Tab-separated table of C-alpha atoms and ligand atoms in Angstrom:
chain	number	residue	atom	x	y	z
A	1	MET	CA	18.272	4.634	35.567
A	2	GLN	CA	20.202	4.614	32.264
A	3	HIS	CA	17.526	2.571	30.495
A	4	LEU	CA	14.909	5.133	31.503
A	5	ILE	CA	17.062	7.942	30.103
A	6	ASP	CA	17.479	5.889	26.909
A	7	LYS	CA	13.688	5.612	26.683
A	8	ALA	CA	13.347	9.378	27.107
A	9	ASN	CA	15.988	9.908	24.406
A	10	THR	CA	14.080	7.633	22.038
A	11	LEU	CA	10.923	9.658	22.640
A	12	MET	CA	12.850	12.894	22.044
A	13	GLU	CA	14.159	11.541	18.761
A	14	ALA	CA	10.535	11.408	17.591
A	15	LEU	CA	9.798	15.070	18.439
A	16	PRO	CA	10.945	16.718	15.168
A	17	TYR	CA	9.040	14.112	13.189
A	18	ILE	CA	5.865	14.602	15.233
A	19	ARG	CA	6.128	18.357	14.577
A	20	ARG	CA	6.699	17.755	10.887
A	21	PHE	CA	3.880	15.263	10.294
A	22	SER	CA	1.150	16.480	12.635
A	23	GLY	CA	-1.809	17.694	10.541
A	24	LYS	CA	-0.339	16.067	7.414
A	25	THR	CA	-1.482	12.952	5.540
A	26	ILE	CA	0.332	9.630	5.361
A	27	VAL	CA	-0.954	6.896	3.048
A	28	ILE	CA	0.006	3.361	4.050
A	29	LYS	CA	-0.359	0.353	1.780
A	30	TYR	CA	-0.791	-2.682	3.986
A	31	GLY	CA	0.126	-5.672	1.822
A	32	GLY	CA	-1.411	-9.102	2.143
A	33	HIS	CA	1.958	-10.562	3.153
A	34	ALA	CA	2.395	-7.994	5.928
A	35	MET	CA	-0.727	-9.454	7.601
A	36	ALA	CA	1.225	-12.646	8.253
A	37	ASP	CA	0.553	-13.209	11.937
A	38	GLU	CA	-1.432	-11.951	14.914
A	39	GLN	CA	1.482	-10.081	16.520
A	40	LEU	CA	2.189	-8.211	13.283
A	41	LYS	CA	-1.468	-7.282	12.833
A	42	GLU	CA	-1.601	-5.975	16.378
A	43	SER	CA	1.616	-3.936	16.070
A	44	PHE	CA	0.368	-2.463	12.781
A	45	ALA	CA	-2.974	-1.489	14.349
A	46	LEU	CA	-1.236	0.131	17.325
A	47	ASP	CA	1.172	2.055	15.054
A	48	VAL	CA	-1.713	3.488	13.049
A	49	ILE	CA	-3.648	4.433	16.168
A	50	LEU	CA	-0.579	6.165	17.594
A	51	LEU	CA	-0.159	8.178	14.368
A	52	LYS	CA	-3.799	9.209	14.489
A	53	SER	CA	-3.485	10.211	18.169
A	54	LEU	CA	-0.587	12.472	17.204
A	55	GLY	CA	-2.832	14.286	14.736
A	56	ILE	CA	-1.392	12.594	11.633
A	57	ASN	CA	-4.095	11.833	9.055
A	58	THR	CA	-3.584	8.206	8.203
A	59	VAL	CA	-5.180	6.510	5.215
A	60	ILE	CA	-4.879	2.738	4.865
A	61	VAL	CA	-5.097	0.905	1.555
A	62	HIS	CA	-4.936	-2.831	2.051
A	63	GLY	CA	-3.979	-5.666	-0.294
A	64	GLY	CA	-4.914	-9.298	0.061
A	65	GLY	CA	-3.174	-11.119	-2.795
A	66	PRO	CA	-2.287	-14.229	-0.716
A	67	GLN	CA	-5.825	-14.325	0.725
A	68	ILE	CA	-7.311	-14.169	-2.820
A	69	ASN	CA	-4.952	-16.958	-3.941
A	70	GLU	CA	-6.101	-19.168	-1.089
A	71	THR	CA	-9.806	-18.743	-1.898
A	72	LEU	CA	-9.309	-19.140	-5.665
A	73	LYS	CA	-7.454	-22.368	-4.952
A	74	ARG	CA	-10.345	-23.635	-2.843
A	75	TYR	CA	-12.714	-22.957	-5.750
A	76	GLY	CA	-10.319	-24.631	-8.169
A	77	ILE	CA	-9.792	-21.401	-10.148
A	78	VAL	CA	-6.316	-21.012	-11.645
A	79	SER	CA	-4.839	-17.515	-11.568
A	80	GLU	CA	-1.891	-15.978	-13.398
A	81	PHE	CA	-0.081	-12.645	-13.216
A	82	VAL	CA	1.240	-10.363	-15.950
A	83	ARG	CA	3.850	-7.837	-14.710
A	84	GLY	CA	2.500	-8.111	-11.142
A	85	MET	CA	-1.207	-7.801	-12.150
A	86	ARG	CA	-3.666	-10.664	-11.687
A	87	VAL	CA	-5.459	-11.685	-14.879
A	88	THR	CA	-9.092	-11.264	-13.736
A	89	ASP	CA	-12.024	-12.830	-15.596
A	90	SER	CA	-15.594	-12.299	-14.320
A	91	GLU	CA	-15.526	-15.404	-12.117
A	92	THR	CA	-12.195	-14.356	-10.559
A	93	MET	CA	-13.542	-10.812	-10.074
A	94	LYS	CA	-16.398	-12.147	-7.922
A	95	VAL	CA	-13.898	-13.934	-5.670
A	96	VAL	CA	-11.572	-10.896	-5.556
A	97	GLU	CA	-14.424	-8.633	-4.428
A	98	MET	CA	-15.674	-11.144	-1.886
A	99	VAL	CA	-12.221	-11.604	-0.335
A	100	LEU	CA	-11.015	-7.982	-0.429
A	101	VAL	CA	-14.245	-6.210	0.537
A	102	GLY	CA	-16.050	-8.908	2.498
A	103	GLN	CA	-13.131	-10.458	4.327
A	104	VAL	CA	-9.818	-8.562	4.427
A	105	ASN	CA	-11.352	-5.093	4.734
A	106	ARG	CA	-13.593	-6.253	7.592
A	107	GLU	CA	-10.620	-7.817	9.334
A	108	VAL	CA	-8.384	-4.715	9.125
A	109	VAL	CA	-11.226	-2.456	10.299
A	110	GLY	CA	-11.964	-4.899	13.118
A	111	TYR	CA	-8.373	-4.911	14.329
A	112	LEU	CA	-8.049	-1.144	14.330
A	113	ASN	CA	-11.335	-0.635	16.150
A	114	GLN	CA	-10.650	-3.386	18.637
A	115	HIS	CA	-7.462	-1.531	19.618
A	116	GLY	CA	-9.228	1.789	20.052
A	117	GLY	CA	-9.163	3.259	16.537
A	118	ARG	CA	-12.052	4.792	14.590
A	119	ALA	CA	-11.643	2.935	11.338
A	120	VAL	CA	-14.180	3.047	8.530
A	121	GLY	CA	-14.027	0.452	5.752
A	122	LEU	CA	-14.645	1.424	2.144
A	123	SER	CA	-14.217	-0.095	-1.249
A	124	GLY	CA	-13.483	2.042	-4.283
A	125	LYS	CA	-17.161	1.649	-5.204
A	126	ASP	CA	-18.389	3.557	-2.133
A	127	GLY	CA	-19.071	7.151	-3.134
A	128	THR	CA	-17.242	6.325	-6.398
A	129	LEU	CA	-14.047	6.621	-4.403
A	130	LEU	CA	-12.027	4.958	-7.195
A	131	LEU	CA	-13.360	5.502	-10.702
A	132	CYS	CA	-11.648	3.066	-13.069
A	133	GLU	CA	-11.061	2.229	-16.649
A	134	LYS	CA	-9.854	-1.061	-18.018
A	135	MET	CA	-6.092	-1.489	-17.877
A	136	LEU	CA	-4.222	-3.051	-20.777
A	137	GLN	CA	-0.854	-4.486	-19.872
A	138	GLU	CA	2.256	-3.784	-21.915
A	139	ILE	CA	4.383	-6.797	-22.783
A	140	LYS	CA	7.807	-6.215	-24.324
A	141	GLY	CA	9.136	-8.927	-26.623
A	142	ASP	CA	12.842	-9.879	-26.805
A	143	ASP	CA	12.953	-8.220	-30.245
A	144	GLY	CA	11.869	-4.887	-28.697
A	145	SER	CA	8.263	-5.201	-29.917
A	146	VAL	CA	5.483	-4.048	-27.593
A	147	GLU	CA	2.151	-5.838	-27.306
A	148	MET	CA	-0.887	-4.577	-25.351
A	149	VAL	CA	-2.595	-7.474	-23.573
A	150	ASP	CA	-6.171	-7.540	-22.222
A	151	ILE	CA	-6.028	-8.935	-18.675
A	152	GLY	CA	-9.763	-8.753	-17.925
A	153	TYR	CA	-11.385	-6.759	-15.129
A	154	VAL	CA	-8.204	-5.052	-14.021
A	155	GLY	CA	-8.584	-1.362	-13.468
A	156	ASN	CA	-6.541	1.771	-13.728
A	157	VAL	CA	-7.691	4.586	-11.443
A	158	VAL	CA	-8.821	7.592	-13.466
A	159	LYS	CA	-10.308	9.611	-10.604
A	160	VAL	CA	-10.071	9.572	-6.817
A	161	ASN	CA	-12.946	11.047	-4.801
A	162	GLN	CA	-10.631	12.769	-2.349
A	163	GLU	CA	-13.512	14.701	-0.769
A	164	LEU	CA	-14.820	11.448	0.724
A	165	ILE	CA	-11.433	10.669	2.295
A	166	GLN	CA	-11.020	14.208	3.600
A	167	THR	CA	-14.519	14.164	5.117
A	168	LEU	CA	-13.592	11.039	7.065
A	169	GLU	CA	-10.233	12.516	8.090
A	170	HIS	CA	-11.876	15.650	9.417
A	171	GLY	CA	-14.249	13.444	11.406
A	172	LYS	CA	-11.135	11.829	12.981
A	173	PHE	CA	-11.877	8.519	11.255
A	174	ILE	CA	-9.258	6.251	9.697
A	175	PRO	CA	-10.277	5.352	6.128
A	176	VAL	CA	-9.483	1.706	5.292
A	177	ILE	CA	-9.751	1.187	1.548
A	178	ALA	CA	-10.146	-2.085	-0.387
A	179	PRO	CA	-8.607	-1.956	-3.892
A	180	VAL	CA	-11.804	-2.640	-5.830
A	181	GLY	CA	-12.952	0.137	-8.136
A	182	VAL	CA	-15.938	0.907	-10.306
A	183	GLY	CA	-16.076	1.643	-14.037
A	184	ALA	CA	-18.278	4.287	-15.653
A	185	ASP	CA	-20.539	1.344	-16.658
A	186	GLY	CA	-20.893	0.235	-13.010
A	187	ALA	CA	-18.668	-2.856	-13.387
A	188	SER	CA	-16.290	-3.836	-10.577
A	189	TYR	CA	-12.564	-3.711	-11.276
A	190	ASN	CA	-9.686	-5.396	-9.509
A	191	ILE	CA	-6.934	-2.851	-8.901
A	192	ASN	CA	-3.454	-3.556	-7.664
A	193	ALA	CA	-3.377	-2.192	-4.118
A	194	ASP	CA	-0.008	-0.450	-4.613
A	195	LEU	CA	-1.470	1.435	-7.534
A	196	VAL	CA	-4.466	2.532	-5.440
A	197	ALA	CA	-2.214	3.728	-2.613
A	198	GLY	CA	-0.052	5.658	-5.077
A	199	ARG	CA	-3.006	7.343	-6.751
A	200	ILE	CA	-4.559	8.288	-3.399
A	201	ALA	CA	-1.235	9.621	-2.083
A	202	GLY	CA	-0.875	11.689	-5.257
A	203	ALA	CA	-4.451	12.998	-5.137
A	204	LEU	CA	-4.115	13.987	-1.458
A	205	LYS	CA	-0.575	15.371	-1.991
A	206	ALA	CA	0.378	13.168	0.931
A	207	GLU	CA	3.453	13.922	3.009
A	208	LYS	CA	4.414	10.278	2.732
A	209	LEU	CA	3.440	7.117	0.900
A	210	MET	CA	4.526	3.894	2.609
A	211	LEU	CA	4.243	0.496	0.979
A	212	LEU	CA	4.567	-2.383	3.431
A	213	THR	CA	5.721	-5.603	1.822
A	214	ASP	CA	7.427	-8.923	2.549
A	215	VAL	CA	11.020	-7.951	1.738
A	216	GLU	CA	13.398	-5.419	3.333
A	217	GLY	CA	12.908	-3.054	0.418
A	218	VAL	CA	14.176	-2.952	-3.163
A	219	LYS	CA	17.291	-5.072	-3.609
A	220	ASP	CA	19.999	-5.034	-6.266
A	221	LYS	CA	20.864	-8.108	-8.322
A	222	GLY	CA	23.224	-9.294	-5.571
A	223	GLY	CA	20.387	-9.166	-3.034
A	224	THR	CA	21.680	-6.061	-1.198
A	225	LEU	CA	19.110	-3.497	-0.053
A	226	ILE	CA	19.127	-0.254	-2.066
A	227	PRO	CA	18.351	2.521	0.499
A	228	SER	CA	17.461	5.160	-2.073
A	229	ILE	CA	16.541	5.058	-5.780
A	230	PRO	CA	16.400	8.277	-7.801
A	231	LEU	CA	13.186	8.563	-9.875
A	232	ALA	CA	15.179	8.623	-13.099
A	233	ASP	CA	16.783	5.213	-12.394
A	234	VAL	CA	13.488	3.310	-12.098
A	235	PRO	CA	12.906	2.503	-15.828
A	236	ARG	CA	16.456	1.141	-16.173
A	237	LEU	CA	16.109	-1.083	-13.076
A	238	ILE	CA	12.884	-2.538	-14.526
A	239	ASP	CA	14.340	-2.964	-18.021
A	240	ASP	CA	17.430	-4.797	-16.752
A	241	ALA	CA	15.166	-7.004	-14.543
A	242	THR	CA	16.699	-5.890	-11.226
A	243	ILE	CA	13.088	-5.076	-10.304
A	244	SER	CA	10.541	-7.676	-11.388
A	245	GLY	CA	7.115	-9.194	-10.596
A	246	GLY	CA	5.192	-7.603	-7.749
A	247	MET	CA	7.943	-5.029	-7.158
A	248	ILE	CA	7.210	-3.375	-10.532
A	249	PRO	CA	3.799	-1.883	-9.601
A	250	LYS	CA	5.289	-0.807	-6.262
A	251	VAL	CA	8.103	1.318	-7.666
A	252	GLU	CA	5.939	2.576	-10.527
A	253	CYS	CA	3.247	3.758	-8.153
A	254	CYS	CA	5.859	5.527	-5.991
A	255	VAL	CA	7.033	7.360	-9.110
A	256	ASP	CA	3.451	8.321	-10.044
A	257	ALA	CA	2.640	9.500	-6.518
A	258	LEU	CA	5.750	11.706	-6.397
A	259	LYS	CA	4.987	13.162	-9.818
A	260	GLU	CA	1.420	13.928	-8.664
A	261	GLY	CA	2.664	15.822	-5.619
A	262	ALA	CA	3.224	13.317	-2.793
A	263	ARG	CA	6.395	14.379	-0.960
A	264	LYS	CA	8.068	11.081	-0.108
A	265	ALA	CA	7.633	7.408	-1.017
A	266	HIS	CA	9.043	4.383	0.808
A	267	ILE	CA	8.941	0.633	0.322
A	268	ILE	CA	9.463	-1.037	3.696
A	269	ASP	CA	9.460	-4.447	5.345
A	270	GLY	CA	6.014	-5.127	6.802
A	271	ARG	CA	7.317	-8.274	8.510
A	272	VAL	CA	9.175	-6.117	11.043
A	273	ARG	CA	7.094	-5.215	14.077
A	274	HIS	CA	6.389	-1.465	14.312
A	275	ALA	CA	7.908	-0.935	10.838
A	276	VAL	CA	5.652	2.094	10.352
A	277	LEU	CA	6.828	3.830	13.522
A	278	LEU	CA	10.475	3.039	12.839
A	279	GLU	CA	10.259	4.581	9.377
A	280	ILE	CA	8.459	7.727	10.462
A	281	PHE	CA	9.915	8.530	13.861
A	282	THR	CA	13.558	7.477	13.840
A	283	ASP	CA	16.611	9.033	12.265
A	284	VAL	CA	17.687	5.811	10.588
A	285	GLY	CA	14.598	5.134	8.446
A	286	VAL	CA	14.120	1.651	7.003
A	287	GLY	CA	13.641	0.118	3.562
A	288	THR	CA	13.994	1.914	0.237
A	289	GLU	CA	13.104	5.503	-0.501
A	290	ILE	CA	12.166	6.412	-4.079
A	291	ALA	CA	13.511	9.937	-4.251
B	1	ADP	N1	14.498	-5.862	-6.819
B	1	ADP	C1	13.663	-6.440	-5.982
B	1	ADP	N2	13.807	-6.257	-4.652
B	1	ADP	C2	12.967	-6.842	-3.771
B	1	ADP	N3	11.928	-7.653	-4.129
B	1	ADP	C3	11.722	-7.875	-5.454
B	1	ADP	C4	12.576	-7.277	-6.436
B	1	ADP	N4	12.132	-7.668	-7.655
B	1	ADP	C5	11.081	-8.468	-7.450
B	1	ADP	N5	10.806	-8.610	-6.138
B	1	ADP	C6	9.711	-9.418	-5.602
B	1	ADP	O1	8.624	-8.584	-5.280
B	1	ADP	C7	7.947	-9.147	-4.160
B	1	ADP	C8	7.047	-8.103	-3.507
B	1	ADP	O2	5.894	-7.956	-4.303
B	1	ADP	P1	4.502	-8.669	-3.880
B	1	ADP	O3	4.741	-10.126	-3.665
B	1	ADP	O4	3.490	-8.270	-4.882
B	1	ADP	O5	4.276	-7.992	-2.467
B	1	ADP	P2	2.952	-7.526	-1.670
B	1	ADP	O6	2.125	-8.760	-1.479
B	1	ADP	O7	3.511	-6.970	-0.412
B	1	ADP	O8	2.280	-6.479	-2.521
B	1	ADP	C9	9.093	-9.649	-3.299
B	1	ADP	O9	8.678	-10.650	-2.398
B	1	ADP	C10	10.064	-10.182	-4.332
B	1	ADP	O10	9.816	-11.543	-4.581
B	2	X2W	C1	-4.853	-6.426	-10.328
B	2	X2W	C2	-4.284	-7.115	-9.115
B	2	X2W	O1	-3.275	-7.787	-9.218
B	2	X2W	N1	-4.926	-6.945	-7.947
B	2	X2W	C3	-4.515	-7.549	-6.718
B	2	X2W	C4	-5.298	-6.903	-5.582
B	2	X2W	C5	-4.808	-7.282	-4.205
B	2	X2W	C6	-3.384	-6.805	-3.931
B	2	X2W	O2	-2.823	-5.960	-4.595
B	2	X2W	O3	-2.842	-7.442	-2.846
B	2	X2W	P1	-1.305	-7.436	-2.330
B	2	X2W	O4	-0.906	-6.032	-2.206
B	2	X2W	O5	-1.386	-8.159	-1.050
B	2	X2W	O6	-0.497	-8.161	-3.386
B	2	X2W	C7	-4.763	-9.080	-6.735
B	2	X2W	O7	-5.712	-9.546	-7.368
B	2	X2W	O8	-3.983	-9.792	-6.052
């Protein structure tokens, strides 16, 4: 009997969170590493469908970095990153679009729908969902000098067509967005998926932005998880290299989303089954909150 009471208690623990989030928007960035195996993909799909059934508007932005790497390798194209952004020439851009829009997006939509969801796949080009401009990357030299580097077809989001997302939400659909945007000239741009999720969360004034990744959260130099990072500490943690590589766009996009009006931002471990539910519906929370 006790285990049944424990189950009921667990459900009751979720009640205040259901009340708080019902009718609100949560933006989830589903990283390429978090799609590691079949069980994880299934638990992610079920989590999202549960949120939607509880009346929580859920918007998915997916990544696909490892999947792009695999295909580029097959084509013999070498790829490098500058501060977590892939240097993207026109040949690389074709592969990025093919993998993100033609493969990963289809797969995420397929999983959600197969488990009973009403997912609709979009790229940032559909309905000009993500209008972009070319991003230049800032490189700081050891002498304190700053150089702006052209990294090709890498985009910064200048405008989000939030009306398109809201139309889908009102129709009870789950938007699943591939991080490929369009420039004013019609060119395709590769956008870091964290950045897209952050801009969408900001534009929608989301209740929560969740970035699912392949580590427990943000760690200090000793490798210990930092549960909460105040906004003001982020530049220092990047400057002293506590935060590096792919974690830089993650924390920066959390900061941007919060400044734009999103209420909370979390970086959590997508390798844990039901990570999304644990973060939203339990008192403990998981990962790192940028506060
Ligand atoms: N302070 C830090 N805490 C945790 N991970 C960090 C930190 N600094 C850099 N990283 C790196 O960032 C990676 C996550 O970024 P990335 O590989 O781009 O993830 P994703 O594919 O989920 O977007 C981690 O696997 C880790 O190697
Ligand atoms: C500009 C840039 O770096 N774009 C990313 C887009 C995919 C992505 O962000 O995927 P993950 O979240 O799985 O890393 C890339 O080309 O890998």
